[in-house]
XYZ file of C-alpha atoms in Angstrom:
610
model
C 186.749 80.636 -10.555
C 188.844 79.689 -7.764
C 187.930 79.512 -4.014
C 188.511 81.948 -2.115
C 191.454 82.436 -0.334
C 193.633 84.373 2.826
C 195.894 86.656 1.484
C 199.227 86.118 3.564
C 199.199 88.171 7.017
C 195.283 88.704 7.000
C 192.396 87.092 8.912
C 189.848 87.892 6.340
C 188.044 85.552 4.175
C 190.369 87.499 0.666
C 188.144 86.755 -3.426
C 191.080 86.545 -5.043
C 190.614 87.217 -8.784
C 189.530 84.345 -11.231
C 192.319 82.051 -12.457
C 190.704 80.850 -15.317
C 193.037 78.364 -17.617
C 194.923 80.554 -20.229
C 196.604 81.507 -16.579
C 197.314 77.993 -16.289
C 201.379 78.435 -15.376
C 202.074 76.926 -19.033
C 200.366 79.918 -21.576
C 202.294 82.665 -19.560
C 205.723 81.207 -19.757
C 205.358 79.946 -23.576
C 203.286 84.419 -23.410
C 205.917 85.730 -21.850
C 208.664 84.484 -23.781
C 206.403 85.150 -27.297
C 206.455 88.294 -25.867
C 210.549 88.784 -24.833
C 211.831 87.208 -27.485
C 210.378 88.672 -30.814
C 212.863 92.429 -31.719
C 215.649 91.059 -28.560
C 218.414 90.274 -31.307
C 218.306 90.808 -35.241
C 218.900 94.456 -35.561
C 221.386 97.306 -34.677
C 221.355 99.353 -30.959
C 218.909 101.991 -31.856
C 218.621 105.433 -30.950
C 218.355 106.926 -28.626
C 218.713 104.734 -25.225
C 219.932 102.119 -27.035
C 222.339 103.647 -29.033
C 224.410 105.522 -26.219
C 223.667 101.873 -23.789
C 225.638 99.706 -25.757
C 228.244 102.704 -26.588
C 229.344 102.626 -23.251
C 229.103 98.662 -22.756
C 231.633 98.552 -26.509
C 234.088 100.327 -24.509
C 233.946 97.546 -21.439
C 233.745 94.575 -23.811
C 237.209 97.044 -25.651
C 238.729 98.777 -22.453
C 237.674 96.466 -19.679
C 237.543 98.941 -17.818
C 234.679 97.963 -15.130
C 234.587 101.315 -12.998
C 233.894 104.000 -14.909
C 231.498 104.002 -18.203
C 232.399 105.670 -20.886
C 231.281 106.818 -23.699
C 233.330 107.700 -27.629
C 235.995 108.843 -25.236
C 234.465 110.482 -21.773
C 233.448 109.135 -18.390
C 229.854 108.856 -18.752
C 228.773 108.991 -15.301
C 224.650 108.815 -15.568
C 224.245 105.592 -14.580
C 226.377 103.037 -11.772
C 226.938 100.056 -14.041
C 225.400 96.712 -13.045
C 223.533 96.740 -16.696
C 226.617 97.468 -18.731
C 228.920 95.333 -16.886
C 226.175 92.939 -17.485
C 226.063 93.568 -21.570
C 229.228 94.041 -21.196
C 230.187 89.428 -19.742
C 227.287 88.885 -22.485
C 228.979 89.632 -24.459
C 231.681 87.835 -23.301
C 229.521 84.537 -23.362
C 227.420 84.981 -27.008
C 229.947 87.360 -28.796
C 231.334 84.469 -31.038
C 227.905 83.510 -31.641
C 225.976 86.394 -31.789
C 227.263 90.703 -33.061
C 228.373 92.360 -30.480
C 224.415 94.421 -30.081
C 222.817 91.462 -29.902
C 224.904 88.775 -28.370
C 224.503 92.757 -25.241
C 220.964 93.342 -25.422
C 219.728 89.260 -24.640
C 220.747 91.104 -20.964
C 217.978 92.777 -21.154
C 215.365 89.230 -21.464
C 217.108 88.468 -18.835
C 216.008 91.468 -16.109
C 212.875 91.148 -18.764
C 211.773 87.460 -17.559
C 212.755 88.462 -13.816
C 210.728 91.134 -12.994
C 208.077 88.579 -14.505
C 209.085 86.056 -12.549
C 209.477 88.176 -9.272
C 205.413 90.122 -10.454
C 204.698 86.751 -10.769
C 205.605 85.636 -7.314
C 204.352 89.142 -5.596
C 200.850 88.386 -7.342
C 200.254 84.853 -5.438
C 202.172 86.056 -2.728
C 198.411 88.116 -2.379
C 195.912 86.698 -4.167
C 196.421 83.166 -3.265
C 197.151 80.321 -5.987
C 196.163 81.378 -10.157
C 196.677 84.890 -9.397
C 200.385 85.255 -10.058
C 200.044 84.367 -13.592
C 197.696 86.738 -13.121
C 199.872 89.797 -12.808
C 201.937 88.461 -14.630
C 199.517 88.834 -17.833
C 198.298 92.244 -16.101
C 201.419 93.307 -16.340
C 202.547 92.389 -20.286
C 199.398 94.086 -21.133
C 200.374 97.680 -20.014
C 201.580 99.647 -23.110
C 204.603 101.802 -21.177
C 206.278 97.878 -20.729
C 205.682 97.646 -23.976
C 206.927 100.122 -25.912
C 210.031 100.993 -23.648
C 210.897 97.086 -21.781
C 212.246 95.658 -25.093
C 215.490 97.936 -25.484
C 218.623 97.690 -24.284
C 218.807 99.905 -21.038
C 219.350 100.025 -17.556
C 215.683 100.743 -17.060
C 215.425 97.605 -17.685
C 217.449 96.326 -14.137
C 216.039 99.028 -11.981
C 212.638 97.771 -13.121
C 214.000 94.100 -11.959
C 215.317 95.148 -8.652
C 212.688 96.482 -7.404
C 210.067 93.621 -8.329
C 211.945 92.166 -6.599
C 212.795 93.670 -4.184
C 208.717 94.396 -4.015
C 208.833 90.753 -3.011
C 211.114 90.653 -0.412
C 208.798 92.359 1.235
C 205.713 90.582 0.480
C 208.178 88.293 2.563
C 209.464 89.881 5.077
C 206.882 89.976 7.141
C 206.646 86.018 7.808
C 210.736 85.281 7.083
C 213.370 87.368 8.129
C 215.899 85.652 6.031
C 214.077 85.640 2.501
C 212.465 88.687 2.808
C 215.719 90.428 3.948
C 217.747 88.498 0.791
C 214.966 88.944 -1.587
C 214.274 92.935 -0.023
C 217.757 93.544 -0.015
C 219.577 92.119 -2.939
C 216.584 93.836 -4.502
C 217.125 97.160 -3.620
C 221.525 96.828 -4.760
C 220.496 96.005 -8.118
C 218.013 98.778 -8.240
C 221.339 101.354 -6.621
C 223.449 100.025 -8.904
C 221.478 100.089 -11.956
C 219.582 103.594 -11.588
C 221.540 104.859 -8.631
C 220.392 106.395 -5.477
C 216.106 106.448 -7.146
C 215.223 102.520 -6.876
C 217.195 103.025 -3.056
C 215.905 105.862 -1.746
C 212.434 104.858 -2.901
C 212.893 101.299 -2.151
C 213.611 102.664 1.899
C 211.165 105.609 2.114
C 208.200 102.449 1.335
C 210.242 100.518 4.057
C 209.553 103.066 6.628
C 205.772 103.747 5.406
C 204.400 99.774 5.481
C 205.157 100.713 9.175
C 202.504 102.853 9.627
C 200.625 99.334 9.342
C 200.574 97.580 12.505
C 201.281 93.753 11.153
C 204.612 95.511 10.419
C 205.043 96.730 13.963
C 206.651 93.105 14.415
C 210.447 91.789 15.349
C 210.639 89.084 12.288
C 210.056 92.341 10.034
C 212.788 93.370 12.462
C 214.865 91.035 11.208
C 214.539 91.244 7.323
C 214.693 95.644 7.533
C 218.362 93.966 9.131
C 219.971 91.051 7.267
C 218.089 92.711 3.442
C 221.512 96.133 4.719
C 223.875 92.978 5.200
C 222.884 91.431 1.252
C 223.168 95.181 0.045
C 226.137 97.214 1.308
C 228.006 95.492 -1.558
C 225.720 97.270 -4.677
C 225.883 99.245 -1.745
C 229.369 99.975 -1.001
C 232.447 98.297 -3.815
C 231.243 100.074 -6.951
C 231.216 104.200 -5.828
C 234.342 103.265 -3.996
C 235.661 102.376 -5.868
C 235.239 104.966 -7.997
C 236.039 107.674 -5.243
C 239.696 105.849 -5.828
C 239.809 106.213 -9.357
C 238.718 110.318 -9.176
C 236.495 112.111 -6.428
C 235.778 113.876 -8.983
C 234.240 111.987 -10.616
C 232.434 110.467 -8.358
C 231.787 113.400 -6.105
C 229.550 113.723 -10.133
C 228.057 111.080 -10.566
C 226.811 111.691 -6.662
C 225.396 115.279 -6.849
C 225.841 116.042 -10.020
C 223.385 112.872 -11.907
C 221.101 111.964 -8.807
C 220.599 115.296 -6.205
C 220.893 117.362 -9.933
C 218.542 115.342 -12.246
C 215.880 115.500 -9.801
C 215.881 118.996 -9.154
C 216.937 120.220 -12.494
C 219.519 122.742 -11.628
C 222.148 120.162 -13.066
C 220.258 119.703 -16.959
C 221.344 116.204 -17.692
C 217.112 115.226 -17.948
C 214.609 116.691 -19.813
C 212.242 119.724 -17.632
C 209.310 118.231 -16.685
C 206.331 119.550 -14.391
C 203.261 118.018 -13.706
C 201.669 118.530 -16.540
C 204.174 116.264 -18.303
C 202.609 113.545 -16.169
C 199.293 114.471 -16.458
C 199.877 113.456 -20.529
C 202.094 110.932 -19.822
C 200.679 109.308 -17.108
C 197.394 107.400 -18.379
C 198.198 105.727 -22.142
C 202.029 104.736 -20.005
C 200.405 102.551 -17.384
C 197.023 101.871 -19.181
C 195.120 100.053 -18.325
C 196.727 98.913 -14.412
C 196.049 102.568 -13.401
C 192.577 102.046 -13.927
C 191.929 98.779 -12.520
C 194.003 99.810 -9.740
C 191.624 102.360 -9.245
C 189.124 100.262 -9.014
C 189.784 97.349 -7.088
C 190.128 99.948 -4.302
C 186.631 101.615 -5.186
C 185.338 98.062 -5.287
C 187.387 95.952 -2.058
C 188.389 99.073 0.673
C 188.271 96.860 3.478
C 189.203 93.810 2.322
C 192.237 95.323 -0.042
C 193.759 97.476 2.849
C 194.118 94.501 4.859
C 195.985 92.518 2.650
C 199.646 92.976 2.763
C 200.937 91.546 -0.710
C 198.414 95.575 -1.416
C 200.147 97.486 1.223
C 203.566 96.803 -0.363
C 201.655 97.858 -3.904
C 200.337 101.152 -2.432
C 203.395 102.065 -0.129
C 206.402 101.839 -3.596
C 203.580 103.242 -5.566
C 202.427 106.206 -2.907
C 206.608 107.154 -2.697
C 207.661 106.035 -5.888
C 205.021 107.723 -7.957
C 206.053 111.215 -5.121
C 208.724 110.486 -6.691
C 208.887 111.261 -9.694
C 205.611 113.931 -9.069
C 207.819 116.388 -7.500
C 210.736 115.664 -9.756
C 213.064 118.354 -11.970
C 212.910 116.195 -14.778
C 210.425 112.768 -16.037
C 210.666 110.742 -19.030
C 208.037 108.263 -19.702
C 210.365 105.666 -19.627
C 210.603 106.890 -16.022
C 207.477 104.554 -15.098
C 208.927 101.059 -15.752
C 209.386 99.776 -11.929
C 206.294 101.276 -10.567
C 204.319 99.117 -13.279
C 203.977 95.854 -11.145
C 202.898 97.834 -8.030
C 200.320 98.927 -10.107
C 199.333 94.972 -11.803
C 198.806 94.001 -7.916
C 196.560 96.352 -7.580
C 194.628 96.159 -10.272
C 193.929 91.964 -10.379
C 192.450 92.626 -7.482
C 189.012 94.625 -9.024
C 189.155 91.998 -12.230
C 186.805 89.322 -10.488
C 184.514 92.780 -10.064
C 184.294 94.122 -13.013
C 181.161 93.866 -14.912
C 180.158 91.670 -17.646
C 179.012 93.897 -19.958
C 182.303 96.292 -19.623
C 184.492 92.329 -20.326
C 182.297 91.534 -23.071
C 182.641 95.431 -24.410
C 187.044 94.615 -23.988
C 186.593 91.971 -25.783
C 185.382 92.423 -28.676
C 187.213 95.786 -29.059
C 190.320 93.680 -28.275
C 189.303 90.975 -31.249
C 188.367 93.857 -33.666
C 191.332 96.310 -33.119
C 194.024 93.935 -33.089
C 192.122 91.996 -35.764
C 192.580 95.030 -38.158
C 196.642 95.032 -37.274
C 197.205 92.375 -38.033
C 195.861 92.430 -41.431
C 197.727 95.518 -41.783
C 201.027 94.125 -40.813
C 200.109 90.608 -43.157
C 198.949 93.376 -45.597
C 201.934 95.956 -46.162
C 204.391 92.746 -45.883
C 202.466 90.889 -48.822
C 202.439 93.591 -51.011
C 206.088 95.000 -50.535
C 206.848 91.226 -51.727
C 204.422 91.720 -54.823
C 205.677 95.162 -55.305
C 209.320 94.615 -54.784
C 208.928 98.578 -52.628
C 206.297 99.241 -49.618
C 203.565 101.049 -50.599
C 204.738 104.842 -51.840
C 202.007 106.753 -49.580
C 203.255 110.367 -47.522
C 202.543 108.900 -44.398
C 204.685 105.269 -44.397
C 207.589 107.632 -45.942
C 207.535 111.006 -43.336
C 208.452 107.504 -40.595
C 209.582 104.627 -42.999
C 211.839 104.480 -46.008
C 210.560 103.984 -49.406
C 213.356 102.819 -51.226
C 213.053 99.110 -49.176
C 213.460 96.394 -50.382
C 211.781 93.966 -48.551
C 213.439 89.979 -49.179
C 211.298 86.968 -47.508
C 212.712 85.125 -44.270
C 211.019 82.323 -44.341
C 211.733 81.491 -40.289
C 210.431 84.528 -39.572
C 207.248 84.631 -41.155
C 206.233 80.916 -40.644
C 206.488 82.108 -36.373
C 204.477 85.016 -37.629
C 201.257 83.114 -39.436
C 201.831 80.484 -36.523
C 201.502 83.348 -34.074
C 198.579 84.593 -35.890
C 196.725 80.672 -35.958
C 197.733 80.444 -31.955
C 196.114 83.994 -31.269
C 192.383 83.365 -33.527
C 192.460 80.019 -31.794
C 193.214 81.692 -28.676
C 190.417 84.258 -28.546
C 187.910 81.955 -30.125
C 188.217 80.027 -27.032
C 188.304 83.208 -24.937
C 185.096 84.383 -25.700
C 182.872 85.571 -22.745
C 181.168 84.965 -20.900
C 183.790 83.340 -20.212
C 186.238 85.171 -17.483
C 189.413 84.233 -19.210
C 188.088 86.812 -21.903
C 190.157 90.071 -20.704
C 193.153 88.236 -21.509
C 192.315 89.429 -24.790
C 193.924 92.078 -24.413
C 197.794 90.366 -23.393
C 197.658 87.991 -25.831
C 196.780 91.190 -28.942
C 199.844 93.319 -27.781
C 202.035 90.533 -28.002
C 201.225 89.405 -31.185
C 200.958 92.777 -31.960
C 204.401 93.526 -30.748
C 205.576 90.471 -32.855
C 204.905 90.620 -36.043
C 205.769 93.544 -36.411
C 209.207 92.285 -34.999
C 209.196 88.532 -37.217
C 207.317 90.621 -40.647
C 209.371 94.584 -40.116
C 212.616 94.526 -38.514
C 214.864 95.071 -41.496
C 212.365 97.866 -42.449
C 212.448 99.063 -39.408
C 215.911 98.622 -38.828
C 216.632 100.006 -42.363
C 214.646 103.481 -40.710
C 217.208 103.248 -36.970
C 220.162 102.336 -37.674
C 223.080 104.847 -38.275
C 225.862 102.031 -39.712
C 224.574 102.847 -43.721
C 225.573 106.490 -42.168
C 228.006 106.017 -40.502
C 230.410 103.328 -42.593
C 229.567 106.068 -45.170
C 231.378 108.548 -43.050
C 233.971 106.586 -42.561
C 235.085 105.972 -45.829
C 235.334 109.577 -46.698
C 238.672 109.639 -43.904
C 242.433 108.425 -44.642
C 243.903 105.820 -42.860
C 245.747 108.452 -41.197
C 243.589 111.376 -40.518
C 243.766 111.747 -37.122
C 241.551 113.664 -34.931
C 237.946 114.086 -35.646
C 236.414 116.797 -33.669
C 232.200 117.351 -33.063
C 231.853 120.674 -30.233
C 232.004 119.806 -27.197
C 227.673 119.435 -25.659
C 227.059 121.676 -23.854
C 223.785 120.669 -20.549
C 222.347 124.496 -20.225
C 219.638 124.803 -22.952
C 219.601 128.524 -21.377
C 223.522 129.084 -22.842
C 222.808 127.415 -26.910
C 224.230 128.854 -29.462
C 224.915 128.321 -32.649
C 227.406 126.407 -31.990
C 227.391 123.607 -29.896
C 223.607 123.288 -30.819
C 225.447 121.004 -33.448
C 227.105 118.867 -30.688
C 226.951 115.210 -31.059
C 224.359 113.540 -29.369
C 225.877 110.368 -26.686
C 223.859 107.590 -28.837
C 225.668 109.061 -32.402
C 229.076 109.327 -30.831
C 228.626 105.910 -29.316
C 227.332 104.360 -32.465
C 229.723 106.418 -34.766
C 232.414 104.754 -31.992
C 231.004 101.680 -33.017
C 230.230 101.205 -36.842
C 233.749 103.786 -37.406
C 235.327 103.495 -34.795
C 235.935 107.110 -34.302
C 235.297 108.692 -30.878
C 235.030 112.505 -31.585
C 237.348 114.732 -29.704
C 234.719 117.149 -28.032
C 235.870 120.845 -29.277
C 233.453 124.506 -27.009
C 233.934 126.390 -29.874
C 235.776 126.827 -33.543
C 239.285 128.498 -32.523
C 240.041 125.800 -30.705
C 239.400 123.238 -32.767
C 242.929 120.693 -32.433
C 241.930 118.188 -35.128
C 241.526 118.627 -39.417
C 238.448 117.147 -39.498
C 235.142 118.674 -37.974
C 232.000 117.024 -37.615
C 228.858 119.024 -36.944
C 225.513 117.938 -36.697
C 222.885 120.383 -37.982
C 218.832 120.466 -37.916
C 216.161 119.923 -39.824
C 216.640 121.334 -43.150
C 219.944 122.168 -42.602
C 221.552 121.583 -45.955
C 225.713 121.331 -46.550
C 226.067 124.087 -47.762
C 224.650 126.829 -45.384
C 226.424 126.666 -42.966
C 230.038 128.083 -43.728
C 232.316 127.563 -41.167
C 235.192 129.679 -43.200
C 238.080 129.744 -45.242
C 239.375 127.742 -43.372
C 237.360 124.662 -42.951
C 234.828 123.146 -46.154
C 232.044 120.910 -46.661
C 233.836 117.544 -48.041
C 230.156 115.322 -47.721
C 226.134 114.872 -46.074
C 224.826 112.545 -44.688
C 221.810 111.156 -43.175
C 219.955 108.381 -42.035
C 216.779 106.978 -44.291
C 213.722 107.955 -43.661
C 215.029 111.207 -41.295
C 214.069 114.331 -41.928
C 215.195 116.086 -38.565
C 219.496 115.637 -38.799
C 222.526 115.432 -41.144
C 225.510 114.579 -39.961
C 227.977 117.158 -42.575
C 232.411 116.511 -42.417
C 234.174 119.800 -41.985
C 238.451 119.011 -43.517
C 240.399 122.376 -42.771
C 241.979 123.630 -45.958
C 243.976 126.248 -43.519
C 246.202 127.154 -41.078
C 248.324 124.821 -38.985
C 246.910 123.118 -35.664
C 248.075 120.211 -34.276
C 246.343 117.074 -35.320
C 246.916 115.167 -32.443
C 245.935 110.948 -33.484
C 244.122 108.790 -31.821
C 244.160 105.305 -32.215
C 241.058 103.733 -33.984
C 239.332 100.901 -33.041
C 240.575 97.523 -34.377
C 237.999 95.473 -34.141
C 234.603 96.748 -35.945
C 230.826 95.572 -35.537
C 229.958 92.013 -35.001
C 233.406 90.426 -34.320
C 234.456 89.851 -31.403
C 237.238 91.197 -28.649
C 239.201 90.165 -25.598
C 236.215 91.348 -23.580
C 238.891 91.961 -20.548
C 242.036 93.330 -21.499
C 243.264 95.455 -19.330
C 243.839 99.294 -19.194
C 242.644 102.107 -17.429
C 240.536 105.345 -18.865
C 242.656 108.344 -17.804
C 239.986 110.153 -17.239
C 238.931 113.268 -19.757
C 235.772 114.929 -18.544
C 235.008 116.835 -15.158
C 231.481 116.185 -15.918
C 229.150 114.313 -17.289
C 228.593 114.243 -20.957
C 224.950 112.816 -21.268
């Protein structure tokens, strides 16, 4: 057990959470690497967010346009381009060694690593030596981060920026220079990753801290001024470039995709109300939220005088207030608010009763032991039988005609991790304070086994490579353009036609795998191409769609185990509609292009498509 230390800016003695041997920096670094690396490369972009994100990155790589994020042929102004530019740069660095999509996904690992570094620094500043590693372990053990933190999405860059800025706020009480640097840089990164959301939360939280007397000093005011200076390049350069390129696109981004998304009147995201968050928060924040509440209950006077806790509370109160009041919501929106909860959560660990620690430990051993046995069993059965178990429940999510092959390196790594987990949980048995580490260790080991043993199977189910390659084979070399129903954002205006539109993820990967950029058509009469691709809903066969005598279906297909959507390709057999030519992309998946060739996009839409 560590000795009592005093948190910065507090006159009280604070007993920090336990810092047993497993929280030494080496072991936490090893745990973080095991958490980040498996699944980072080795699979295609997956639906939904990875697919459209990579579609934008692919356009940046092939066109060199870093100002207007573009999906297939249309501007995509939902989010600023910080993540996309970072990923395009990573493709430039690693595109000769890795497939383009894997090189781009390495960016996620970098931002996730930055999140852990600054969360650890925040935790150490809050609770004392040894506790930064505990904060990182708590963050690794969070279900919401496990589910969404590994993907090629802008939210991981937003999260890194928010945590960096949170650490800057903690430093700002004592150091105007360093506090301003990290607050401004983190806030700027958050802004250029997802717009006004992160920057607005941080700005309001910085003002809310003035409620506490310890923050009403000259040093903090200096830090805020310097933070604004550091943030200005992030806040001004890209918006100004976008405005000079197209005032209409600038307005589309600023008004529709920031204010309109928050109030829900732009129909740019799934609608949400308080019931959505009641269902989502318990699992997405587990186990941080109950532990954070426990900390505040057990040590209210002590923790409320701690500057690190004050920052965590300010960011959490403002952030959750914004999410709960917004007109749209998704569970991945919790990512940037998990680190403040982790800082709060570790403050109450030493107050947990021994019986609860022991119960959690043995529950983790049983659950994660059973999970490991299941994952190894499925893998072994597949190798011996030549196919997965023919179980209907599995077939609803994964293809049962998959043919497993032995990948020696992955199997050896999985075996080593399994043995390491067994040794670790044996050493951490209660009453050791580190027994709670059984949760992040088990969760990380489960993720690693899933990625090492079953990644090819998952990729076959979730990748669009097979279906879109098959689609491309149906088209002649001089096919011209391919039309698709235009996307309609307002559900109240849906018709049978625009319900068959291609989603953002499909359009981006159709461009990547097949070199096809679809042309949007508002109705059947406006189709100006000789080829038409639609996405039919669940259980709709190609023969059930009658588009009239001018169109005949020539192909239909879907991903393995996908029971929801079927792609149907039609060819015009009558009429003389003009067929504008489009350039097929000369590079294919995994091949290198000149990432920085200069080409200016002509904005072809006055609205967001995503």
